[in-house]
GROMACS .gro file of C-alpha atoms in nm:
model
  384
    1UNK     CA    1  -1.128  -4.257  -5.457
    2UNK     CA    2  -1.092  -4.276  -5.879
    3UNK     CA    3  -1.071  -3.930  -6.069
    4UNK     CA    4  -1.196  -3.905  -6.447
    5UNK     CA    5  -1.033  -3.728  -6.682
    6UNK     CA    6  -1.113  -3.663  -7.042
    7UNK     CA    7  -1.034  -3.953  -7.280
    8UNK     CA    8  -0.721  -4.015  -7.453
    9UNK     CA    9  -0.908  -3.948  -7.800
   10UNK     CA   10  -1.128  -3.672  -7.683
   11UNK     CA   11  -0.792  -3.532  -7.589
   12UNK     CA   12  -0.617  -3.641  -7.895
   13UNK     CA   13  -0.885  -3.425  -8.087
   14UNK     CA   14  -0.808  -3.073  -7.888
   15UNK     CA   15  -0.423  -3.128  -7.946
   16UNK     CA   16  -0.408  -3.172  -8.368
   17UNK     CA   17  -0.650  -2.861  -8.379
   18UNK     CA   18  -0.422  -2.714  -8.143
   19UNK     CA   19  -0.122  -2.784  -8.339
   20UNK     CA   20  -0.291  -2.698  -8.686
   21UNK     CA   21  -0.394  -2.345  -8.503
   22UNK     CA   22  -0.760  -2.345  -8.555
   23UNK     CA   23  -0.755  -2.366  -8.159
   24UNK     CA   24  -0.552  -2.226  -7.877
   25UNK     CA   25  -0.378  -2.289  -7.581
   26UNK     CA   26  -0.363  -1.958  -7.437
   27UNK     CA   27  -0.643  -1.724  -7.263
   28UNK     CA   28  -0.682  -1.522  -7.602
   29UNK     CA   29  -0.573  -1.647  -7.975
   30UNK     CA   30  -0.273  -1.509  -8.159
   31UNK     CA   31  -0.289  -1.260  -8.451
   32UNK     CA   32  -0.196  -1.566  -8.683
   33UNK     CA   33  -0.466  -1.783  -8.487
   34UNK     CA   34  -0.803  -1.495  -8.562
   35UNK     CA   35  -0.659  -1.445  -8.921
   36UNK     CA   36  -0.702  -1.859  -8.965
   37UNK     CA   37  -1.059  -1.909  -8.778
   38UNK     CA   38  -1.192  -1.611  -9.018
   39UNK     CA   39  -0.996  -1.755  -9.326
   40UNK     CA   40  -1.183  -2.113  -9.233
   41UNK     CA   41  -1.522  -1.909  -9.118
   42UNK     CA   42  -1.588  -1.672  -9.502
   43UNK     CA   43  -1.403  -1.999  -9.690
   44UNK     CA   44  -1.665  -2.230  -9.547
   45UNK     CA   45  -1.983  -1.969  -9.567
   46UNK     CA   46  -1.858  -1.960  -9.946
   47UNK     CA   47  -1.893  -2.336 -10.004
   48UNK     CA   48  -2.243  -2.366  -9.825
   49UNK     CA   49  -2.315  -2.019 -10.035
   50UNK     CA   50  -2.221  -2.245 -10.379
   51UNK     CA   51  -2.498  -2.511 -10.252
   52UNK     CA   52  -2.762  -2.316 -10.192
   53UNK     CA   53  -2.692  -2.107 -10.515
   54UNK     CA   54  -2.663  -2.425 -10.742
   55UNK     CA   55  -3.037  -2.574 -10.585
   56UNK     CA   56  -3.181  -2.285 -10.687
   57UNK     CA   57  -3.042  -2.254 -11.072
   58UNK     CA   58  -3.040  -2.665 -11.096
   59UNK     CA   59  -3.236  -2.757 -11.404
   60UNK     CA   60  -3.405  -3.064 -11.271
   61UNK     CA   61  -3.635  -3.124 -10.920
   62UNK     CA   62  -3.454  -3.395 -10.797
   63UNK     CA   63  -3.120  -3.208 -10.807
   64UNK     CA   64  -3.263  -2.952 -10.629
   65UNK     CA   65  -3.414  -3.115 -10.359
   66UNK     CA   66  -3.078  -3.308 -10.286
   67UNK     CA   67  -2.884  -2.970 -10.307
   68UNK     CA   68  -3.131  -2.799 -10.065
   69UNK     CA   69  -3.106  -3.106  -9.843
   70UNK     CA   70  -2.740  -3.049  -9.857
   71UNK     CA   71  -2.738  -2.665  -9.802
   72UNK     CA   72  -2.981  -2.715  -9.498
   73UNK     CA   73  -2.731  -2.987  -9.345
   74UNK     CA   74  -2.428  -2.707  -9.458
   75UNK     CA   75  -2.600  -2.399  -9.262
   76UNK     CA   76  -2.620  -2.607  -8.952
   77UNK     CA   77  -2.229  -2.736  -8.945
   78UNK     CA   78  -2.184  -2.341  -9.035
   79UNK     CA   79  -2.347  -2.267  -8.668
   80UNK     CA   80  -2.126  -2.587  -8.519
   81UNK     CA   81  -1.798  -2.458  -8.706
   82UNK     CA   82  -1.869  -2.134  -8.592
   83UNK     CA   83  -1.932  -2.249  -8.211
   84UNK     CA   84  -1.629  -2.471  -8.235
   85UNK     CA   85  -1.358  -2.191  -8.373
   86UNK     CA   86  -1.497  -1.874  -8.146
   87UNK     CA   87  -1.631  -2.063  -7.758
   88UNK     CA   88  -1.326  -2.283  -7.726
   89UNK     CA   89  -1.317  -2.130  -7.398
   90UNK     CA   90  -1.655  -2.206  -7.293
   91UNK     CA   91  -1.620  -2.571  -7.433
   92UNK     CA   92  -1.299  -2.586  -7.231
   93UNK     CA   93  -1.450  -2.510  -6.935
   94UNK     CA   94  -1.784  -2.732  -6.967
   95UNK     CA   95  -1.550  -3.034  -7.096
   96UNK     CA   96  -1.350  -2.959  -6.752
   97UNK     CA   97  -1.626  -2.905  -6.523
   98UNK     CA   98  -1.821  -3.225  -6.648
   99UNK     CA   99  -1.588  -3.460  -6.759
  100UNK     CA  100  -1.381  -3.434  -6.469
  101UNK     CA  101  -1.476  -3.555  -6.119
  102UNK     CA  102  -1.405  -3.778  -5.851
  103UNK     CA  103  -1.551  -4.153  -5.789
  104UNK     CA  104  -1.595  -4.326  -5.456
  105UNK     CA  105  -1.549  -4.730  -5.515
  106UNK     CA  106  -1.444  -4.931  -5.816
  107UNK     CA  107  -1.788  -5.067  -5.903
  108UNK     CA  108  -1.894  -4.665  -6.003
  109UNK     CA  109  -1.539  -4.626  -6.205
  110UNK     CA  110  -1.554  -4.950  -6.380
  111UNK     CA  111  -1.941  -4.859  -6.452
  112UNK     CA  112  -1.822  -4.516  -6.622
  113UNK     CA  113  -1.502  -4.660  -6.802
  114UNK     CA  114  -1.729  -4.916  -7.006
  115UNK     CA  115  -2.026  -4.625  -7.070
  116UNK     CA  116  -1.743  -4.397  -7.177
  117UNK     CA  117  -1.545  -4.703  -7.419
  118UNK     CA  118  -1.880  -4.796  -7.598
  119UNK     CA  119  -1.943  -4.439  -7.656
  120UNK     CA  120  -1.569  -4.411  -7.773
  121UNK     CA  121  -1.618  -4.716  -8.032
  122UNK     CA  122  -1.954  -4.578  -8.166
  123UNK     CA  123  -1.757  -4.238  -8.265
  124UNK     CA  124  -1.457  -4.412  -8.427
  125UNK     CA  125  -1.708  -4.607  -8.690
  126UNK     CA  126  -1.883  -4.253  -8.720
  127UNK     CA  127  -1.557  -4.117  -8.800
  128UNK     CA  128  -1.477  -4.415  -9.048
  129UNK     CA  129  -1.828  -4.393  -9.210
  130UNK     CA  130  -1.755  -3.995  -9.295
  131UNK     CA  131  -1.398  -4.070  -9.436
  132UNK     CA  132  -1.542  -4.315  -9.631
  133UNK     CA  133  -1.826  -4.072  -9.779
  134UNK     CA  134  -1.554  -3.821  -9.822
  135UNK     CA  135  -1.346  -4.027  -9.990
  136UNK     CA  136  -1.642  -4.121 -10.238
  137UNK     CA  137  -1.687  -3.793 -10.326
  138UNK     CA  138  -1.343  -3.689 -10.372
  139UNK     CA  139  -1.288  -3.975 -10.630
  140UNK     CA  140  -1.619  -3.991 -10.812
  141UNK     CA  141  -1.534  -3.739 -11.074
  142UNK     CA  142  -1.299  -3.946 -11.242
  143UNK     CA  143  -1.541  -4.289 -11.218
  144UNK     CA  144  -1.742  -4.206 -11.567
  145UNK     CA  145  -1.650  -4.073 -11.883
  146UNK     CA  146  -1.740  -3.692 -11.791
  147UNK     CA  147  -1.582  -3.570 -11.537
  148UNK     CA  148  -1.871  -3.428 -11.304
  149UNK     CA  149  -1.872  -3.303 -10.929
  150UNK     CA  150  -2.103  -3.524 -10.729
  151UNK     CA  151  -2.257  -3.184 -10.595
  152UNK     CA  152  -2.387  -2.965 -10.905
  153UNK     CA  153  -2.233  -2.641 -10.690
  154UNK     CA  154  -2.273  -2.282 -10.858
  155UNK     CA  155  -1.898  -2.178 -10.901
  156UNK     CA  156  -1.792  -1.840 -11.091
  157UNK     CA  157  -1.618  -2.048 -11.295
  158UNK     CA  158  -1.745  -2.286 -11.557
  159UNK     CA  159  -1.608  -2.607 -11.445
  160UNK     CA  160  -1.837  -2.827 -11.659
  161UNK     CA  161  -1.698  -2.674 -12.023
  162UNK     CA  162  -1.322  -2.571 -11.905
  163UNK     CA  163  -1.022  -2.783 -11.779
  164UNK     CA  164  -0.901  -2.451 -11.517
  165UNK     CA  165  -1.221  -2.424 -11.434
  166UNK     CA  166  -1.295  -2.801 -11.317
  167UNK     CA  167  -0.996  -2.839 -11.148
  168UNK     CA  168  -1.045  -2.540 -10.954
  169UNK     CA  169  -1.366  -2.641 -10.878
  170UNK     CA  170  -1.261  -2.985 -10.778
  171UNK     CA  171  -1.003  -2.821 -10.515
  172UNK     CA  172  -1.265  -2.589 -10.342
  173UNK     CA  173  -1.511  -2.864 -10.354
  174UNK     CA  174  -1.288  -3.160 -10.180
  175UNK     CA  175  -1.115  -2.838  -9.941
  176UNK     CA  176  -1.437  -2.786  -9.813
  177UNK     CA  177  -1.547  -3.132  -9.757
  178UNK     CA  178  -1.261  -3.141  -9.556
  179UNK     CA  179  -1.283  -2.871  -9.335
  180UNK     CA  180  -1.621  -3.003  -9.267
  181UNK     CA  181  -1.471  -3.233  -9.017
  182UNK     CA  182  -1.405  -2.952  -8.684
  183UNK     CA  183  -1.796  -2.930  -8.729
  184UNK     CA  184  -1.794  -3.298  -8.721
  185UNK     CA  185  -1.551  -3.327  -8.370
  186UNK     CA  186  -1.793  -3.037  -8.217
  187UNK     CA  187  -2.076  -3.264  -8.257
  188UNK     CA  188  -1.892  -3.472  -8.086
  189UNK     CA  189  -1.792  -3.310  -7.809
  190UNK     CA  190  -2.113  -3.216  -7.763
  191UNK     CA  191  -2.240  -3.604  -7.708
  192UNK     CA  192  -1.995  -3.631  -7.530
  193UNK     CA  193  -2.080  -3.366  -7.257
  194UNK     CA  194  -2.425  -3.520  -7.313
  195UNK     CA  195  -2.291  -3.871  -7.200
  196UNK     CA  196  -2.072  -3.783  -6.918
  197UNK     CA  197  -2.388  -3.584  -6.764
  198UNK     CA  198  -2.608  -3.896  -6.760
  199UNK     CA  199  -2.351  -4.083  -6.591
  200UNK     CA  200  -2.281  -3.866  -6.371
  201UNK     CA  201  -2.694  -3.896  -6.245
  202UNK     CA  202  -2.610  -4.253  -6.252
  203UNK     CA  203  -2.262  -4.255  -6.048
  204UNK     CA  204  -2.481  -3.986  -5.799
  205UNK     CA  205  -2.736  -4.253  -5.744
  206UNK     CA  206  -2.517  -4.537  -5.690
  207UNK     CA  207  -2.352  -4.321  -5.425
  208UNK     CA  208  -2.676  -4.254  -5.279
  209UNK     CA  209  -2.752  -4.582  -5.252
  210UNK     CA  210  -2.469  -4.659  -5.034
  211UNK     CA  211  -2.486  -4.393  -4.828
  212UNK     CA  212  -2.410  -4.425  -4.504
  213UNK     CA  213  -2.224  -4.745  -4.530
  214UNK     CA  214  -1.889  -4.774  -4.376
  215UNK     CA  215  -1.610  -4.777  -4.661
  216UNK     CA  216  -1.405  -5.015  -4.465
  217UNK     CA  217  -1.423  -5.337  -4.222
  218UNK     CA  218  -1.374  -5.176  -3.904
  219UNK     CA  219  -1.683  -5.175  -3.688
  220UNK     CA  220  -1.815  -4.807  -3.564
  221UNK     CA  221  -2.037  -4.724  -3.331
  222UNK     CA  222  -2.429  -4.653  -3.409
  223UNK     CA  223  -2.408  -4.239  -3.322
  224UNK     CA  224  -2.070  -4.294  -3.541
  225UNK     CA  225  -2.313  -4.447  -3.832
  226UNK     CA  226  -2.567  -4.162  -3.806
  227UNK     CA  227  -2.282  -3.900  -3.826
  228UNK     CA  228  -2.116  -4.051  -4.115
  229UNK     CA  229  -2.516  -4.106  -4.289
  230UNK     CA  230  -2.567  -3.723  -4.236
  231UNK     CA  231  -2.206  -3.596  -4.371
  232UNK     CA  232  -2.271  -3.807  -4.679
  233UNK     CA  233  -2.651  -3.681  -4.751
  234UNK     CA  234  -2.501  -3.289  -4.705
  235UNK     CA  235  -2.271  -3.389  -4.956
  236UNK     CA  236  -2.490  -3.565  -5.229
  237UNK     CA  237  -2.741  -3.308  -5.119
  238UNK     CA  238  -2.491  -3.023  -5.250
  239UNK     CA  239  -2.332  -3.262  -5.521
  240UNK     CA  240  -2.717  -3.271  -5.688
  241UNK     CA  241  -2.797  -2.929  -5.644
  242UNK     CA  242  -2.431  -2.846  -5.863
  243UNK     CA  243  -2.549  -3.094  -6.119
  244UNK     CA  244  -2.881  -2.993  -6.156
  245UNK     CA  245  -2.917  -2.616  -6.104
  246UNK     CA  246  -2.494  -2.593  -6.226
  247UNK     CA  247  -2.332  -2.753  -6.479
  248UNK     CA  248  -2.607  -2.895  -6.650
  249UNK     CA  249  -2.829  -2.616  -6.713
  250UNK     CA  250  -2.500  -2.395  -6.814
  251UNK     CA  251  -2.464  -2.707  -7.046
  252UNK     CA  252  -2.847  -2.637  -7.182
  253UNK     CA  253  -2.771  -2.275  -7.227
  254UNK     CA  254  -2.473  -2.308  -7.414
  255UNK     CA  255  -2.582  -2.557  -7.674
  256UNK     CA  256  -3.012  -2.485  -7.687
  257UNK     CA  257  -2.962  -2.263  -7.979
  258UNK     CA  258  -2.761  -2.510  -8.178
  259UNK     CA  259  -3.001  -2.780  -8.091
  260UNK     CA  260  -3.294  -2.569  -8.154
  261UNK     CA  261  -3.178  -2.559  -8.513
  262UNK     CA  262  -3.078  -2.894  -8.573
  263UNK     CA  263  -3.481  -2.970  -8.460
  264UNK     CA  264  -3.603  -2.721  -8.695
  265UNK     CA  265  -3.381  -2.855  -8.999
  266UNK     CA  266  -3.339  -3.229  -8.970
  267UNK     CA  267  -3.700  -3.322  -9.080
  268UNK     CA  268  -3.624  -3.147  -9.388
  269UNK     CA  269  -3.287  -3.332  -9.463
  270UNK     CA  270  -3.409  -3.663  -9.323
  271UNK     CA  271  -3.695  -3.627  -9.577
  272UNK     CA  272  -3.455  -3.528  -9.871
  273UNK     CA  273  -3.248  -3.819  -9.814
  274UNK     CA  274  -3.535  -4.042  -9.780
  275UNK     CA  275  -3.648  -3.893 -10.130
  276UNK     CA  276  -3.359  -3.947 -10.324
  277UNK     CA  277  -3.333  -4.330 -10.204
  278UNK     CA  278  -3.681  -4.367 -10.240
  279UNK     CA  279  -3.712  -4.232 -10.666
  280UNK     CA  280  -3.308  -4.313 -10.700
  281UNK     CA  281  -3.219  -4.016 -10.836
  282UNK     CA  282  -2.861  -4.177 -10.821
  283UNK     CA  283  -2.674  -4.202 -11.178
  284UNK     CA  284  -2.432  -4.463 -11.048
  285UNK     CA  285  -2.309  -4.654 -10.703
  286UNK     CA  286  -2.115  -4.376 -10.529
  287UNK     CA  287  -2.370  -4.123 -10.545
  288UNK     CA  288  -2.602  -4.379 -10.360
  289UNK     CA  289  -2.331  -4.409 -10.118
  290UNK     CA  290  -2.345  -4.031 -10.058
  291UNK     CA  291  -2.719  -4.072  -9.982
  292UNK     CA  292  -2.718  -4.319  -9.783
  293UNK     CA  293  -2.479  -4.099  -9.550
  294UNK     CA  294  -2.666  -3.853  -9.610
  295UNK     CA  295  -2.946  -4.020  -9.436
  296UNK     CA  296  -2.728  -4.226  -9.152
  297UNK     CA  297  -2.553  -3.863  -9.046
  298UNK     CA  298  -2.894  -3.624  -9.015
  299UNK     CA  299  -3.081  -3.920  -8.814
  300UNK     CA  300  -2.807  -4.007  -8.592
  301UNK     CA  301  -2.729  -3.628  -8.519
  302UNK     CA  302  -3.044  -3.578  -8.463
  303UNK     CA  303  -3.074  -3.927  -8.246
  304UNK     CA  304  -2.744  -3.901  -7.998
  305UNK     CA  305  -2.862  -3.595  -7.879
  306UNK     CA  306  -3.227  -3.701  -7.797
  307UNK     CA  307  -3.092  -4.023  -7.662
  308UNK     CA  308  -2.842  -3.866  -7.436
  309UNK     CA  309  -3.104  -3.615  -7.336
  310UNK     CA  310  -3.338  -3.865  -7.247
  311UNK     CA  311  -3.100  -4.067  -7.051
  312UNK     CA  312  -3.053  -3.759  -6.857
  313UNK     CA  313  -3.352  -3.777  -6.761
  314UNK     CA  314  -3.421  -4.099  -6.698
  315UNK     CA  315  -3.084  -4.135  -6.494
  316UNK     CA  316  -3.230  -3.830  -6.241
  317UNK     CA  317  -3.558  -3.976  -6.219
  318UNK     CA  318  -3.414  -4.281  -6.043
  319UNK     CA  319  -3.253  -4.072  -5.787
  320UNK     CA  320  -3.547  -4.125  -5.573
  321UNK     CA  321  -3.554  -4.512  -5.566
  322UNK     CA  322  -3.170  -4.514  -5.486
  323UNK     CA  323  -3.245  -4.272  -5.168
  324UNK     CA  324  -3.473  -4.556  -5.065
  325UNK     CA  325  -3.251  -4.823  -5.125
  326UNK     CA  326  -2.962  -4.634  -4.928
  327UNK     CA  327  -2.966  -4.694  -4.494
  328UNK     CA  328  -3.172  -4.465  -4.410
  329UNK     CA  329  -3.392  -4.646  -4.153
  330UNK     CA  330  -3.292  -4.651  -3.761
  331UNK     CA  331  -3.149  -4.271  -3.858
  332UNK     CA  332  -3.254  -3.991  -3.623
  333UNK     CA  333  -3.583  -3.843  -3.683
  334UNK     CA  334  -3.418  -3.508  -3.805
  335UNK     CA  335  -3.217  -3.666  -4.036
  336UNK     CA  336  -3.513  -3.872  -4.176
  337UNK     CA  337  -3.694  -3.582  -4.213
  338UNK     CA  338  -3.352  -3.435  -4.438
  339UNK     CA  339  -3.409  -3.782  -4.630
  340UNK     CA  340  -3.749  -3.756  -4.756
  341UNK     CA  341  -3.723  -3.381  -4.810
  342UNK     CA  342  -3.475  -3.466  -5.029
  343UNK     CA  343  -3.661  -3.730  -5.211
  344UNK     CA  344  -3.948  -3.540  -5.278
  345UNK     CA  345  -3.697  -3.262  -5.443
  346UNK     CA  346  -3.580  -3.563  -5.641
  347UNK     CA  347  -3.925  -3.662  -5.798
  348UNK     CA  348  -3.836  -3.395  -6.017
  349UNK     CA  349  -3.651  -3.561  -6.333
  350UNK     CA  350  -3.386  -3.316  -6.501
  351UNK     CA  351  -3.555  -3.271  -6.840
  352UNK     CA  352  -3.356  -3.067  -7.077
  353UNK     CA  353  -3.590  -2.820  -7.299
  354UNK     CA  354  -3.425  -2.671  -7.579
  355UNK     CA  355  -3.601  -2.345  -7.675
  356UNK     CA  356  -3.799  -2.371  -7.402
  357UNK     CA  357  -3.997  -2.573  -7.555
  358UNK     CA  358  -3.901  -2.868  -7.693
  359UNK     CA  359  -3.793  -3.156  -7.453
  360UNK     CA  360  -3.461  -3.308  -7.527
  361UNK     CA  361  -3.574  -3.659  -7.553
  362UNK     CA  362  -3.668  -3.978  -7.785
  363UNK     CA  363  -4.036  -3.893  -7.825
  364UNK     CA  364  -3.919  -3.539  -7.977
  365UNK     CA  365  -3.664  -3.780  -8.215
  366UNK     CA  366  -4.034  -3.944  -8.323
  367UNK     CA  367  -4.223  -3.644  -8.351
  368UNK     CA  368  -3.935  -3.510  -8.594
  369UNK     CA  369  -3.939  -3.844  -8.791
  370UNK     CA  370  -4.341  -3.877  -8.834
  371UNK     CA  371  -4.311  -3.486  -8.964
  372UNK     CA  372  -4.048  -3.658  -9.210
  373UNK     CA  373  -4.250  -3.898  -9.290
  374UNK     CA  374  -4.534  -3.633  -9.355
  375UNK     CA  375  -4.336  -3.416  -9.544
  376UNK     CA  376  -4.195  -3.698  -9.795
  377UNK     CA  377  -4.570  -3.834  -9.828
  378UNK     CA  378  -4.622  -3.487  -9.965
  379UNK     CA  379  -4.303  -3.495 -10.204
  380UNK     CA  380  -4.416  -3.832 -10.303
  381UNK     CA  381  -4.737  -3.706 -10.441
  382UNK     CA  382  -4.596  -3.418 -10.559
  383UNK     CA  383  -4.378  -3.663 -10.742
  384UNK     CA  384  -4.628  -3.815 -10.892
   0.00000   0.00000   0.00000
C-alpha cells in the first residue's frame, strides 16, 4: 500500500505565502494577516482600475485594444487573487481530500509519480516563461531614448512629462506585476486538483481491473476468491461513488464560477493578442515579447483546464471496460448481478459542466478559439 501526498513544490508554494503572510496556518487569519490580504486586494483592484482607465482615454485603436485585452486578462486574476487570499480553507481542504490517498501496487504509484512529474516540469517552464515576461517589462523603460511604460496605464500622476511622477509610476507598475504571481500559483493549484482527479479515475480503474486477484502467492480457496472479489467491488463501489458524487463535484462547485469567467473572457484576449501580432503594433522587440505571452498565457489557461476536464472524463468513461477486464466470471450469480449493475452506473462518464452549461472539455477549448477567430476576422476588417 503507497500513500500520495502533495508535491514537494506544490508544498513549497503554500509555505513562502505562508511565511510572507498572505496565507495562514491557523483556523482564522491574524489581525496583521486581514490588514495584508485587503492591502494586496484594493492595491491590485487599483492597478487593473489604471488599465481599464488608460484603454479608454488611449489616443490610438491599437493601444486600446491591447489595454482592454490586458484589463480583461487583469479582472479575471482579480477573481483568482481574490479566491486565493479569502478560501485558503476551502483550497486546503480540496488539495487534502484529492491529492491525498492511498495506492494498492507499485505499477498504480509509479503510474501517478510520472503523471504528477510531467505535470510538475510543464509548470516550472510556465513559471520561467512569466519571469521572463516580467522581467521584460520591468526593464523596457530604459531600452529607448524616452523612457515609456510598456502599458500606457492612467496614473494621477503625469509620469510621461515629470521625473516623480515616472518613477512613481514605474514602482506601482512593476509592484503590481509582481503581485500578479499568487493569481498565477492559484491557477495552478487549480490544474493541479484538475490532474490529480483524472488520475485518480485512472488509478480506480486499474484497481478495478484487478479485482479480485490475490495480492500475494499463496493459493486460496475458490469461496475464499469470491469473498475477497465481493469485499473489493463494495469497496471500489463506495470509492466511485466518493469520487464522483464527493470530491469532484465539491471540486466543480468551488471553481465553476471562476471557470465560467475565464470562458466568457478568453476569446476576447486570445483575439487581442492575435491582433496585435497580426498588424504589429509593437514599437520594438520586448513589446513583441509581451505579446507573444500575452497570447501563450490566455490559450494555455484556457487549454489546461479543458484538457484536464476532458481527461476526467475520458478517464471515467473507461471504468466500464476495466470492470470487464477484472475476474469477474465463475463469481456467484448475486455478485454478477452487483458487477453489471455497477457497469451500467459506470456508462455514465463524469463530465464537468461549468455554469451548467458549458462542458469542461477540448471541444469547448475549439468552440472558444473559432469565436476568436470570428471575432479577429471582424477586427481585421474593421482594420481595414
Amino acid at each position: 500500500m503507497y500513500t500520495t501526498s502533495i508535491h514537494k513544490v506544490i508544498d513549497q508554494m503554500i509555505s513562502f505565502y505562508r511565511a510572507i503572510g498572505l496565507w495562514h496556518g491557523e483556523d482564522r487569519p491574524t489581525v496583521n494577516q486581514l490588514k495584508l490580504k485587503s492591502f494586496y486586494s484594493i492595491y491590485y483592484l487599483s492597478f487593473v482600475l489604471s488599465l481599464s482607465i488608460g484603454s479608454i482615454t488611449s489616443e490610438t485603436v491599437d493601444d486600446s485594444i491591447f489595454l482592454a485585452e490586458i484589463s480583461i486578462i487583469g479582472t479575471v486574476l482579480i477573481s483568482k487573487v481574490w479566491m486565493f487570499l479569502w478560501k485558503q480553507k476551502q483550497t486546503m481542504g480540496l488539495l487534502n481530500q484529492i491529492c491525498v490517498f492511498s495506492i494498492r501496487n507499485e505499477e498504480e504509484f509509479a503510474f501517478f509519480n510520472g503523471k504528477v512529474e510531467k505535470f510538475i516540469k510543464f509548470v516550472i517552464a510556465f513559471a520561467c516563461a512569466t519571469l521572463v515576461g516580467t522581467l521584460g517589462c520591468s526593464i523596457f523603460p530604459f531600452l529607448g531614448n524616452e523612457r515609456l511604460l510598456i502599458l500606457d496605464i492612467a496614473f494621477p500622476l503625469d509620469w510621461k512629462n515629470s521625473e516623480i511622477g515616472f518613477w512613481m509610476a514605474y514602482i506601482f507598475f512593476v509592484s503590481s506585476f509582481v503581485l500578479t504571481f499568487p493569481a498565477i500559483t492559484f491557477s495552478i493549484l487549480n490544474w493541479y486538483l484538475l490532474l490529480h482527479c483524472a488520475i485518480r479515475y485512472t488509478a480506480l480503474g486499474m484497481e478495478i481491473s484487478n479485482m479480485g486477484r490475490a495480492r500475494s502467492n499463496v493459493k486460496l480457496l475458490e469461496k475464499k476468491r469470491q469473498t475477497i472479489f465481493y469485499q473489493d467491488l463494495v469497496a471500489l463501489i463506495e470509492t466511485h461513488l466518493y469520487l464522483f458524487k464527493g470530491l469532484i463535484d465539491e471540486l466543480e462547485s468551488f471553481l465553476s464560477k471562476l471557470f465560467l469567467l475565464q470562458f466568457a473572457t478568453s476569446g476576447l484576449c486570445i483575439c487581442g493578442s492575435i491582433y496585435c501580432l497580426a498588424f504589429d503594433i509593437s514599437s520594438n522587440f520586448v513589446e513583441r515579447i509581451v505579446h507573444v505571452y500575452s497570447l501563450f498565457y490566455s490559450t494555455a489557461e484556457l487549454f489546461m483546464i479543458t484538457f484536464f476536464g476532458n481527461e476526467i472524463m475520458l478517464s471515467s468513461s473507461r471504468l466500464t471496460y476495466s470492470l470487464f477486464e477484472c475476474n469477474w466470471i465463475g463469481q456467484p450469480n448475486w455478485t454478477m448481478k452487483c458487477v453489471i449493475t455497477f457497469g451500467e452506473y459506470l456508462k455514465q462518464s463524469h463530465e464537468m459542466l461549468i455554469g451548467k452549461l458549458y462542458p469542461l472539455t477540448l471541444e469547448t477549448f475549439t468552440r472558444i478559439l473559432n469565436s476568436s477567430y470570428s471575432l479577429f476576422n471582424i477586427l481585421k476588417n474593421f482594420k481595414e
